[in-house]
PDB file of C-alpha atoms in Angstrom:
ATOM      1  CA  MET K   1       1.198 123.625 157.870  1.00 83.00           C
ATOM      2  CA  ASP K   2       3.376 122.681 154.908  1.00 89.00           C
ATOM      3  CA  LYS K   3       6.165 120.867 156.752  1.00 90.00           C
ATOM      4  CA  LYS K   4       8.453 120.782 153.723  1.00 91.00           C
ATOM      5  CA  LEU K   5       8.413 124.579 153.497  1.00 92.00           C
ATOM      6  CA  THR K   6       8.679 125.160 157.245  1.00 93.00           C
ATOM      7  CA  ASP K   7      11.553 122.694 157.637  1.00 94.00           C
ATOM      8  CA  LEU K   8      13.528 124.455 154.894  1.00 94.00           C
ATOM      9  CA  PHE K   9      12.794 127.868 156.405  1.00 95.00           C
ATOM     10  CA  ILE K  10      13.844 126.783 159.903  1.00 95.00           C
ATOM     11  CA  LYS K  11      17.040 125.138 158.641  1.00 94.00           C
ATOM     12  CA  ASN K  12      18.083 128.284 156.756  1.00 94.00           C
ATOM     13  CA  ALA K  13      17.105 130.619 159.600  1.00 95.00           C
ATOM     14  CA  ILE K  14      19.125 128.648 162.164  1.00 94.00           C
ATOM     15  CA  ALA K  15      22.165 128.560 159.879  1.00 94.00           C
ATOM     16  CA  GLU K  16      21.914 132.326 159.355  1.00 94.00           C
ATOM     17  CA  ASP K  17      21.809 133.004 163.095  1.00 92.00           C
ATOM     18  CA  VAL K  18      24.160 130.428 164.585  1.00 92.00           C
ATOM     19  CA  GLY K  19      27.096 130.347 162.187  1.00 91.00           C
ATOM     20  CA  ASP K  20      29.838 128.369 163.926  1.00 91.00           C
ATOM     21  CA  GLY K  21      28.186 128.593 167.338  1.00 90.00           C
ATOM     22  CA  ASP K  22      26.317 130.650 169.947  1.00 92.00           C
ATOM     23  CA  HIS K  23      29.517 131.818 171.600  1.00 94.00           C
ATOM     24  CA  THR K  24      27.740 133.918 174.247  1.00 93.00           C
ATOM     25  CA  SER K  25      25.879 130.911 175.646  1.00 93.00           C
ATOM     26  CA  LEU K  26      28.848 128.595 175.162  1.00 91.00           C
ATOM     27  CA  SER K  27      31.140 130.939 177.086  1.00 94.00           C
ATOM     28  CA  THR K  28      28.814 131.820 179.975  1.00 95.00           C
ATOM     29  CA  ILE K  29      26.666 128.750 180.678  1.00 95.00           C
ATOM     30  CA  ALA K  30      28.020 125.300 181.484  1.00 95.00           C
ATOM     31  CA  GLN K  31      27.167 122.482 179.115  1.00 94.00           C
ATOM     32  CA  GLY K  32      24.289 120.369 180.403  1.00 94.00           C
ATOM     33  CA  THR K  33      22.601 123.233 182.279  1.00 96.00           C
ATOM     34  CA  GLN K  34      18.816 122.808 182.351  1.00 97.00           C
ATOM     35  CA  GLY K  35      16.263 125.585 182.492  1.00 97.00           C
ATOM     36  CA  LYS K  36      12.738 126.790 181.778  1.00 98.00           C
ATOM     37  CA  ALA K  37      11.307 129.743 179.873  1.00 98.00           C
ATOM     38  CA  LYS K  38       7.845 131.123 179.201  1.00 98.00           C
ATOM     39  CA  LEU K  39       6.427 133.040 176.249  1.00 98.00           C
ATOM     40  CA  ILE K  40       4.876 136.174 177.762  1.00 98.00           C
ATOM     41  CA  VAL K  41       2.303 138.266 175.905  1.00 98.00           C
ATOM     42  CA  LYS K  42       2.835 142.023 176.306  1.00 98.00           C
ATOM     43  CA  GLU K  43       0.212 143.398 173.921  1.00 97.00           C
ATOM     44  CA  GLU K  44      -3.400 142.655 172.970  1.00 98.00           C
ATOM     45  CA  GLY K  45      -3.992 140.871 169.700  1.00 98.00           C
ATOM     46  CA  ILE K  46      -4.357 137.528 167.954  1.00 98.00           C
ATOM     47  CA  LEU K  47      -1.737 134.868 168.643  1.00 98.00           C
ATOM     48  CA  ALA K  48       0.002 133.266 165.659  1.00 98.00           C
ATOM     49  CA  GLY K  49       3.092 131.133 165.199  1.00 98.00           C
ATOM     50  CA  VAL K  50       2.702 128.661 168.069  1.00 98.00           C
ATOM     51  CA  GLU K  51       2.622 125.676 165.718  1.00 98.00           C
ATOM     52  CA  LEU K  52       5.721 127.004 163.970  1.00 98.00           C
ATOM     53  CA  ALA K  53       7.466 127.555 167.325  1.00 98.00           C
ATOM     54  CA  LEU K  54       6.947 123.895 168.185  1.00 98.00           C
ATOM     55  CA  GLU K  55       8.693 122.936 164.942  1.00 97.00           C
ATOM     56  CA  ILE K  56      11.577 125.308 165.656  1.00 97.00           C
ATOM     57  CA  PHE K  57      12.116 123.893 169.135  1.00 98.00           C
ATOM     58  CA  ASN K  58      11.898 120.351 167.776  1.00 97.00           C
ATOM     59  CA  GLN K  59      14.454 120.957 165.024  1.00 96.00           C
ATOM     60  CA  ILE K  60      16.888 122.640 167.379  1.00 96.00           C
ATOM     61  CA  ASP K  61      16.547 120.036 170.143  1.00 97.00           C
ATOM     62  CA  ASN K  62      13.887 117.332 170.126  1.00 97.00           C
ATOM     63  CA  THR K  63      14.403 116.728 173.847  1.00 98.00           C
ATOM     64  CA  LEU K  64      12.923 120.134 174.721  1.00 98.00           C
ATOM     65  CA  LYS K  65       9.528 119.905 176.417  1.00 98.00           C
ATOM     66  CA  VAL K  66       6.912 122.486 175.406  1.00 98.00           C
ATOM     67  CA  GLU K  67       3.618 122.943 177.244  1.00 98.00           C
ATOM     68  CA  VAL K  68       1.190 124.914 175.074  1.00 98.00           C
ATOM     69  CA  LYS K  69      -1.304 127.048 176.983  1.00 98.00           C
ATOM     70  CA  LEU K  70      -2.666 129.206 174.139  1.00 98.00           C
ATOM     71  CA  HIS K  71      -3.118 128.264 170.499  1.00 98.00           C
ATOM     72  CA  ASP K  72      -2.920 130.006 167.130  1.00 98.00           C
ATOM     73  CA  GLY K  73      -5.920 132.229 166.505  1.00 98.00           C
ATOM     74  CA  GLU K  74      -6.736 132.890 170.164  1.00 98.00           C
ATOM     75  CA  GLU K  75      -7.251 136.418 171.461  1.00 98.00           C
ATOM     76  CA  ILE K  76      -4.466 137.413 173.840  1.00 98.00           C
ATOM     77  CA  LYS K  77      -3.797 140.187 176.357  1.00 98.00           C
ATOM     78  CA  PRO K  78      -0.776 141.416 178.343  1.00 98.00           C
ATOM     79  CA  GLY K  79       0.334 138.911 180.961  1.00 97.00           C
ATOM     80  CA  ASP K  80      -0.935 135.834 179.151  1.00 98.00           C
ATOM     81  CA  ILE K  81       1.472 132.903 178.863  1.00 98.00           C
ATOM     82  CA  ALA K  82       1.360 131.235 175.453  1.00 98.00           C
ATOM     83  CA  PHE K  83       3.595 128.300 176.361  1.00 98.00           C
ATOM     84  CA  THR K  84       6.459 127.159 178.541  1.00 98.00           C
ATOM     85  CA  VAL K  85       9.559 125.320 177.350  1.00 98.00           C
ATOM     86  CA  SER K  86      12.038 123.330 179.454  1.00 98.00           C
ATOM     87  CA  GLY K  87      15.292 121.509 178.804  1.00 98.00           C
ATOM     88  CA  SER K  88      18.792 122.499 177.731  1.00 97.00           C
ATOM     89  CA  THR K  89      19.342 126.210 178.332  1.00 97.00           C
ATOM     90  CA  HIS K  90      21.708 126.312 175.359  1.00 96.00           C
ATOM     91  CA  SER K  91      18.933 125.006 173.114  1.00 97.00           C
ATOM     92  CA  ILE K  92      16.330 127.392 174.544  1.00 97.00           C
ATOM     93  CA  LEU K  93      18.604 130.374 173.987  1.00 97.00           C
ATOM     94  CA  LEU K  94      19.473 129.230 170.484  1.00 96.00           C
ATOM     95  CA  ALA K  95      15.766 129.059 169.600  1.00 97.00           C
ATOM     96  CA  GLU K  96      14.723 132.227 171.445  1.00 97.00           C
ATOM     97  CA  ARG K  97      15.210 134.911 168.800  1.00 96.00           C
ATOM     98  CA  LEU K  98      13.982 132.832 165.867  1.00 97.00           C
ATOM     99  CA  VAL K  99      10.813 131.897 167.764  1.00 98.00           C
ATOM    100  CA  LEU K 100      10.189 135.505 168.779  1.00 98.00           C
ATOM    101  CA  ASN K 101      10.923 136.987 165.357  1.00 97.00           C
ATOM    102  CA  CYS K 102       8.460 134.613 163.718  1.00 97.00           C
ATOM    103  CA  MET K 103       5.731 134.787 166.342  1.00 98.00           C
ATOM    104  CA  GLN K 104       5.879 138.567 166.743  1.00 98.00           C
ATOM    105  CA  ARG K 105       5.521 139.160 163.006  1.00 98.00           C
ATOM    106  CA  MET K 106       2.930 136.446 162.461  1.00 98.00           C
ATOM    107  CA  SER K 107       0.887 137.665 165.444  1.00 98.00           C
ATOM    108  CA  GLY K 108       1.063 141.234 164.134  1.00 98.00           C
ATOM    109  CA  ILE K 109      -0.258 140.110 160.755  1.00 98.00           C
ATOM    110  CA  ALA K 110      -2.981 137.960 162.320  1.00 98.00           C
ATOM    111  CA  THR K 111      -4.018 140.848 164.562  1.00 98.00           C
ATOM    112  CA  GLN K 112      -4.180 143.345 161.690  1.00 97.00           C
ATOM    113  CA  THR K 113      -6.106 140.877 159.536  1.00 98.00           C
ATOM    114  CA  ASN K 114      -8.566 140.122 162.318  1.00 98.00           C
ATOM    115  CA  ARG K 115      -9.340 143.819 162.762  1.00 97.00           C
ATOM    116  CA  ILE K 116     -10.252 144.008 159.060  1.00 97.00           C
ATOM    117  CA  VAL K 117     -12.314 140.819 159.268  1.00 98.00           C
ATOM    118  CA  LYS K 118     -14.331 142.296 162.133  1.00 97.00           C
ATOM    119  CA  ARG K 119     -14.979 145.438 160.075  1.00 97.00           C
ATOM    120  CA  LEU K 120     -16.406 143.223 157.329  1.00 98.00           C
ATOM    121  CA  GLU K 121     -18.911 141.458 159.568  1.00 97.00           C
ATOM    122  CA  GLY K 122     -22.375 141.604 157.988  1.00 96.00           C
ATOM    123  CA  TYR K 123     -20.993 141.820 154.442  1.00 97.00           C
ATOM    124  CA  LYS K 124     -20.244 139.017 151.991  1.00 97.00           C
ATOM    125  CA  THR K 125     -16.818 140.505 151.272  1.00 98.00           C
ATOM    126  CA  LYS K 126     -13.654 138.563 152.189  1.00 98.00           C
ATOM    127  CA  VAL K 127     -10.259 140.190 152.720  1.00 98.00           C
ATOM    128  CA  LEU K 128      -7.335 138.901 150.648  1.00 98.00           C
ATOM    129  CA  ASP K 129      -3.600 139.240 151.066  1.00 97.00           C
ATOM    130  CA  THR K 130      -1.234 139.945 148.146  1.00 95.00           C
ATOM    131  CA  ARG K 131       2.287 139.092 146.979  1.00 95.00           C
ATOM    132  CA  LYS K 132       3.585 142.156 148.852  1.00 95.00           C
ATOM    133  CA  THR K 133       5.378 139.940 151.349  1.00 95.00           C
ATOM    134  CA  THR K 134       8.867 139.685 152.828  1.00 93.00           C
ATOM    135  CA  PRO K 135      11.095 137.565 150.535  1.00 92.00           C
ATOM    136  CA  GLY K 136      11.581 134.159 152.124  1.00 91.00           C
ATOM    137  CA  LEU K 137       8.723 134.688 154.600  1.00 94.00           C
ATOM    138  CA  ARG K 138       5.732 134.585 152.238  1.00 95.00           C
ATOM    139  CA  TYR K 139       4.439 131.227 153.452  1.00 96.00           C
ATOM    140  CA  LEU K 140       4.584 132.312 157.098  1.00 97.00           C
ATOM    141  CA  GLU K 141       2.978 135.685 156.413  1.00 97.00           C
ATOM    142  CA  LYS K 142       0.147 134.201 154.378  1.00 97.00           C
ATOM    143  CA  TRP K 143      -0.315 131.536 157.070  1.00 97.00           C
ATOM    144  CA  ALA K 144      -0.730 134.340 159.597  1.00 98.00           C
ATOM    145  CA  VAL K 145      -3.391 135.978 157.392  1.00 98.00           C
ATOM    146  CA  ARG K 146      -5.392 132.732 157.509  1.00 98.00           C
ATOM    147  CA  ILE K 147      -4.993 132.541 161.288  1.00 98.00           C
ATOM    148  CA  GLY K 148      -6.408 136.069 161.503  1.00 98.00           C
ATOM    149  CA  GLY K 149      -9.472 135.076 159.481  1.00 98.00           C
ATOM    150  CA  GLY K 150      -8.409 136.376 156.075  1.00 98.00           C
ATOM    151  CA  VAL K 151      -8.183 134.531 152.761  1.00 97.00           C
ATOM    152  CA  ASN K 152      -5.046 133.884 150.740  1.00 96.00           C
ATOM    153  CA  HIS K 153      -4.911 135.244 147.200  1.00 96.00           C
ATOM    154  CA  ARG K 154      -2.495 133.458 144.877  1.00 93.00           C
ATOM    155  CA  ILE K 155       0.617 132.195 146.640  1.00 93.00           C
ATOM    156  CA  GLY K 156       2.964 133.095 143.799  1.00 94.00           C
ATOM    157  CA  LEU K 157       3.205 133.549 140.052  1.00 96.00           C
ATOM    158  CA  TYR K 158       2.529 129.865 139.462  1.00 96.00           C
ATOM    159  CA  ASP K 159      -0.951 129.213 140.868  1.00 95.00           C
ATOM    160  CA  MET K 160      -3.105 131.775 139.052  1.00 97.00           C
ATOM    161  CA  ILE K 161      -3.056 133.983 135.962  1.00 98.00           C
ATOM    162  CA  LEU K 162      -3.426 137.580 137.117  1.00 98.00           C
ATOM    163  CA  ILE K 163      -3.358 139.973 134.166  1.00 98.00           C
ATOM    164  CA  LYS K 164      -2.411 143.391 135.524  1.00 96.00           C
ATOM    165  CA  ASP K 165      -1.981 146.745 133.802  1.00 94.00           C
ATOM    166  CA  ASN K 166       1.593 146.092 132.680  1.00 96.00           C
ATOM    167  CA  HIS K 167       0.608 142.738 131.165  1.00 97.00           C
ATOM    168  CA  VAL K 168      -2.229 144.418 129.273  1.00 96.00           C
ATOM    169  CA  ASP K 169       0.050 147.161 127.983  1.00 95.00           C
ATOM    170  CA  TYR K 170       2.827 144.753 126.946  1.00 97.00           C
ATOM    171  CA  ALA K 171       0.346 142.349 125.338  1.00 97.00           C
ATOM    172  CA  GLY K 172      -1.139 145.105 123.190  1.00 96.00           C
ATOM    173  CA  GLY K 173      -4.479 145.480 124.912  1.00 96.00           C
ATOM    174  CA  ILE K 174      -7.097 143.694 126.962  1.00 97.00           C
ATOM    175  CA  LYS K 175      -8.411 141.483 124.155  1.00 97.00           C
ATOM    176  CA  ASN K 176      -4.936 140.249 123.242  1.00 97.00           C
ATOM    177  CA  ALA K 177      -4.053 139.570 126.872  1.00 98.00           C
ATOM    178  CA  ILE K 178      -7.219 137.563 127.604  1.00 98.00           C
ATOM    179  CA  THR K 179      -7.065 135.638 124.325  1.00 97.00           C
ATOM    180  CA  GLN K 180      -3.401 134.751 124.765  1.00 98.00           C
ATOM    181  CA  ALA K 181      -3.933 133.691 128.389  1.00 98.00           C
ATOM    182  CA  ASN K 182      -6.716 131.294 127.376  1.00 98.00           C
ATOM    183  CA  ASP K 183      -4.661 129.969 124.460  1.00 98.00           C
ATOM    184  CA  TYR K 184      -1.797 129.324 126.861  1.00 98.00           C
ATOM    185  CA  LEU K 185      -4.017 127.292 129.195  1.00 98.00           C
ATOM    186  CA  LYS K 186      -5.303 125.194 126.297  1.00 98.00           C
ATOM    187  CA  ARG K 187      -1.802 124.665 124.968  1.00 97.00           C
ATOM    188  CA  THR K 188      -0.265 123.685 128.299  1.00 97.00           C
ATOM    189  CA  GLY K 189      -3.227 121.887 129.837  1.00 97.00           C
ATOM    190  CA  LYS K 190      -2.862 123.885 133.043  1.00 97.00           C
ATOM    191  CA  LYS K 191      -5.952 124.400 135.211  1.00 97.00           C
ATOM    192  CA  LEU K 192      -5.556 127.976 136.434  1.00 98.00           C
ATOM    193  CA  GLN K 193      -8.073 130.704 137.105  1.00 97.00           C
ATOM    194  CA  ILE K 194      -7.738 133.933 135.132  1.00 98.00           C
ATOM    195  CA  GLU K 195      -8.156 137.307 136.787  1.00 98.00           C
ATOM    196  CA  ILE K 196      -7.786 140.634 135.017  1.00 98.00           C
ATOM    197  CA  GLU K 197      -7.262 144.100 136.447  1.00 97.00           C
ATOM    198  CA  VAL K 198      -9.205 147.061 135.042  1.00 97.00           C
ATOM    199  CA  ARG K 199      -8.480 150.708 135.721  1.00 96.00           C
ATOM    200  CA  ASN K 200     -11.717 152.342 134.588  1.00 97.00           C
ATOM    201  CA  LEU K 201     -15.217 151.631 133.275  1.00 98.00           C
ATOM    202  CA  GLU K 202     -14.047 151.652 129.656  1.00 97.00           C
ATOM    203  CA  GLU K 203     -11.642 148.797 130.351  1.00 97.00           C
ATOM    204  CA  LEU K 204     -14.362 147.015 132.307  1.00 98.00           C
ATOM    205  CA  GLN K 205     -16.680 147.241 129.294  1.00 98.00           C
ATOM    206  CA  GLN K 206     -13.996 145.621 127.149  1.00 97.00           C
ATOM    207  CA  VAL K 207     -13.604 142.734 129.567  1.00 98.00           C
ATOM    208  CA  LEU K 208     -17.366 142.222 129.813  1.00 98.00           C
ATOM    209  CA  ALA K 209     -17.598 142.096 126.026  1.00 97.00           C
ATOM    210  CA  ILE K 210     -14.851 139.462 125.804  1.00 96.00           C
ATOM    211  CA  GLY K 211     -15.492 137.359 128.916  1.00 96.00           C
ATOM    212  CA  ALA K 212     -13.251 134.273 129.275  1.00 97.00           C
ATOM    213  CA  VAL K 213     -12.019 135.275 132.757  1.00 98.00           C
ATOM    214  CA  ASP K 214     -12.956 134.148 136.268  1.00 98.00           C
ATOM    215  CA  ARG K 215     -12.453 137.316 138.278  1.00 98.00           C
ATOM    216  CA  ILE K 216     -12.214 141.040 137.653  1.00 98.00           C
ATOM    217  CA  MET K 217     -10.005 143.256 139.807  1.00 98.00           C
ATOM    218  CA  LEU K 218     -11.272 146.831 140.064  1.00 98.00           C
ATOM    219  CA  ASP K 219      -8.177 148.865 140.810  1.00 97.00           C
ATOM    220  CA  ASN K 220      -8.348 152.262 142.507  1.00 96.00           C
ATOM    221  CA  PHE K 221     -12.113 152.612 142.052  1.00 97.00           C
ATOM    222  CA  GLU K 222     -13.710 155.051 144.490  1.00 96.00           C
ATOM    223  CA  PRO K 223     -16.772 153.587 146.290  1.00 97.00           C
ATOM    224  CA  ALA K 224     -19.349 155.295 144.037  1.00 96.00           C
ATOM    225  CA  LEU K 225     -17.574 154.086 140.901  1.00 97.00           C
ATOM    226  CA  LEU K 226     -17.053 150.639 142.413  1.00 98.00           C
ATOM    227  CA  LYS K 227     -20.778 150.318 143.073  1.00 97.00           C
ATOM    228  CA  GLN K 228     -21.477 151.224 139.452  1.00 97.00           C
ATOM    229  CA  ALA K 229     -18.938 148.652 138.243  1.00 98.00           C
ATOM    230  CA  ILE K 230     -20.421 145.910 140.425  1.00 98.00           C
ATOM    231  CA  ALA K 231     -23.841 146.664 138.934  1.00 97.00           C
ATOM    232  CA  MET K 232     -22.401 146.400 135.421  1.00 97.00           C
ATOM    233  CA  ILE K 233     -20.783 143.049 136.177  1.00 98.00           C
ATOM    234  CA  ASP K 234     -24.102 141.852 137.648  1.00 96.00           C
ATOM    235  CA  GLY K 235     -22.759 138.647 139.168  1.00 96.00           C
ATOM    236  CA  ARG K 236     -21.252 137.273 135.946  1.00 97.00           C
ATOM    237  CA  PHE K 237     -17.746 137.245 137.414  1.00 98.00           C
ATOM    238  CA  LEU K 238     -16.184 137.293 140.856  1.00 98.00           C
ATOM    239  CA  THR K 239     -15.090 140.795 141.797  1.00 98.00           C
ATOM    240  CA  GLU K 240     -12.116 142.152 143.716  1.00 98.00           C
ATOM    241  CA  ALA K 241     -11.416 145.728 144.802  1.00 98.00           C
ATOM    242  CA  SER K 242      -7.875 146.958 145.442  1.00 97.00           C
ATOM    243  CA  GLY K 243      -5.977 150.200 145.869  1.00 94.00           C
ATOM    244  CA  GLY K 244      -6.560 152.957 148.404  1.00 89.00           C
ATOM    245  CA  ILE K 245      -8.432 150.680 150.808  1.00 95.00           C
ATOM    246  CA  VAL K 246      -7.507 150.917 154.496  1.00 94.00           C
ATOM    247  CA  GLU K 247      -9.004 149.780 157.775  1.00 94.00           C
ATOM    248  CA  ASP K 248     -11.068 152.940 158.223  1.00 94.00           C
ATOM    249  CA  ASN K 249     -12.815 152.739 154.833  1.00 96.00           C
ATOM    250  CA  VAL K 250     -12.902 148.980 154.178  1.00 97.00           C
ATOM    251  CA  ALA K 251     -16.553 148.653 155.231  1.00 97.00           C
ATOM    252  CA  GLU K 252     -17.551 151.402 152.771  1.00 97.00           C
ATOM    253  CA  TYR K 253     -16.033 149.364 149.938  1.00 98.00           C
ATOM    254  CA  ALA K 254     -17.613 146.145 151.194  1.00 98.00           C
ATOM    255  CA  ALA K 255     -21.018 147.844 151.172  1.00 97.00           C
ATOM    256  CA  CYS K 256     -20.692 148.146 147.374  1.00 97.00           C
ATOM    257  CA  GLY K 257     -21.180 144.377 147.089  1.00 97.00           C
ATOM    258  CA  VAL K 258     -17.678 143.348 146.029  1.00 98.00           C
ATOM    259  CA  ASP K 259     -16.689 139.713 146.650  1.00 98.00           C
ATOM    260  CA  PHE K 260     -13.088 140.358 147.719  1.00 98.00           C
ATOM    261  CA  ILE K 261     -10.927 143.227 148.915  1.00 98.00           C
ATOM    262  CA  SER K 262      -7.165 142.795 148.585  1.00 97.00           C
ATOM    263  CA  MET K 263      -4.882 144.706 150.936  1.00 96.00           C
ATOM    264  CA  GLY K 264      -1.106 144.691 150.706  1.00 93.00           C
ATOM    265  CA  ALA K 265      -0.966 146.377 154.110  1.00 92.00           C
ATOM    266  CA  LEU K 266      -1.871 143.075 155.777  1.00 94.00           C
ATOM    267  CA  THR K 267       1.721 141.975 155.234  1.00 95.00           C
ATOM    268  CA  HIS K 268       3.971 144.732 153.899  1.00 91.00           C
ATOM    269  CA  SER K 269       3.756 147.307 156.693  1.00 87.00           C
ATOM    270  CA  VAL K 270       2.373 145.490 159.697  1.00 92.00           C
ATOM    271  CA  LYS K 271       3.516 146.211 163.265  1.00 94.00           C
ATOM    272  CA  SER K 272       4.896 143.188 165.095  1.00 96.00           C
ATOM    273  CA  LEU K 273       3.131 142.199 168.307  1.00 97.00           C
ATOM    274  CA  ASP K 274       5.126 142.534 171.523  1.00 97.00           C
ATOM    275  CA  LEU K 275       6.049 139.102 172.931  1.00 98.00           C
ATOM    276  CA  SER K 276       8.899 138.001 175.160  1.00 97.00           C
ATOM    277  CA  LEU K 277      10.575 134.692 176.091  1.00 97.00           C
ATOM    278  CA  LYS K 278      11.806 134.852 179.683  1.00 97.00           C
ATOM    279  CA  ALA K 279      13.563 132.389 181.958  1.00 96.00           C
ATOM    280  CA  PHE K 280      11.787 131.414 185.163  1.00 94.00           C
TER     281      PHE K 280
END
């Protein structure tokens, strides 16, 4: 966990929710009231966000006591209790929605990712996330992918050079794009991997003739064409397949021998897992 990032996220999220006070709790519950609550699982899946929840509770009120019963990455089923929290009822209620929003989404992502990972058992292929994340939540969503057994692609624009179709077109072609990317790394001294996206076998041939990249992304290649492309690359570069790949056909793509499969659906359209925080 990157505490600097999580602390900033929690601070902003609390400010967004609380404003000048939780007037419902302030008006209905006497100051100093103590209580307990439990995080109840209502749907099967993979649990994620417990470690983050502990940070949220701690930032809101470091006197709250949390007893963790289930940890991030564990399989869960309806009726399971992930943790209990006790202390100021005002603090518990203030944390409730933020904890649930984060854990429900993170658990949904971890669950979706884990289903894909299980489909890839027996293949060398790893599943990657993308930058198709919720603004402000990227770190949490990519964290959830890791909890589910997936692998993070680049975190942002700063930690890898990924030359996509628009870059190629604006740069004036594949050769120009690759040459200029390598010149940039030499000029700046930055140590970044270079990946380039190709849309067909003709573009792939151009990349193979030039080289000077670390990974090739094969975009919207049907399985038969992907298998042909992998044979052409012949292990000289890492390979990544993307576009049109879903849970039901992911194994078919993995069988082509590709190193990575990237799926935006891990984060951009995931269903949150049903969890509830209830007083007891």
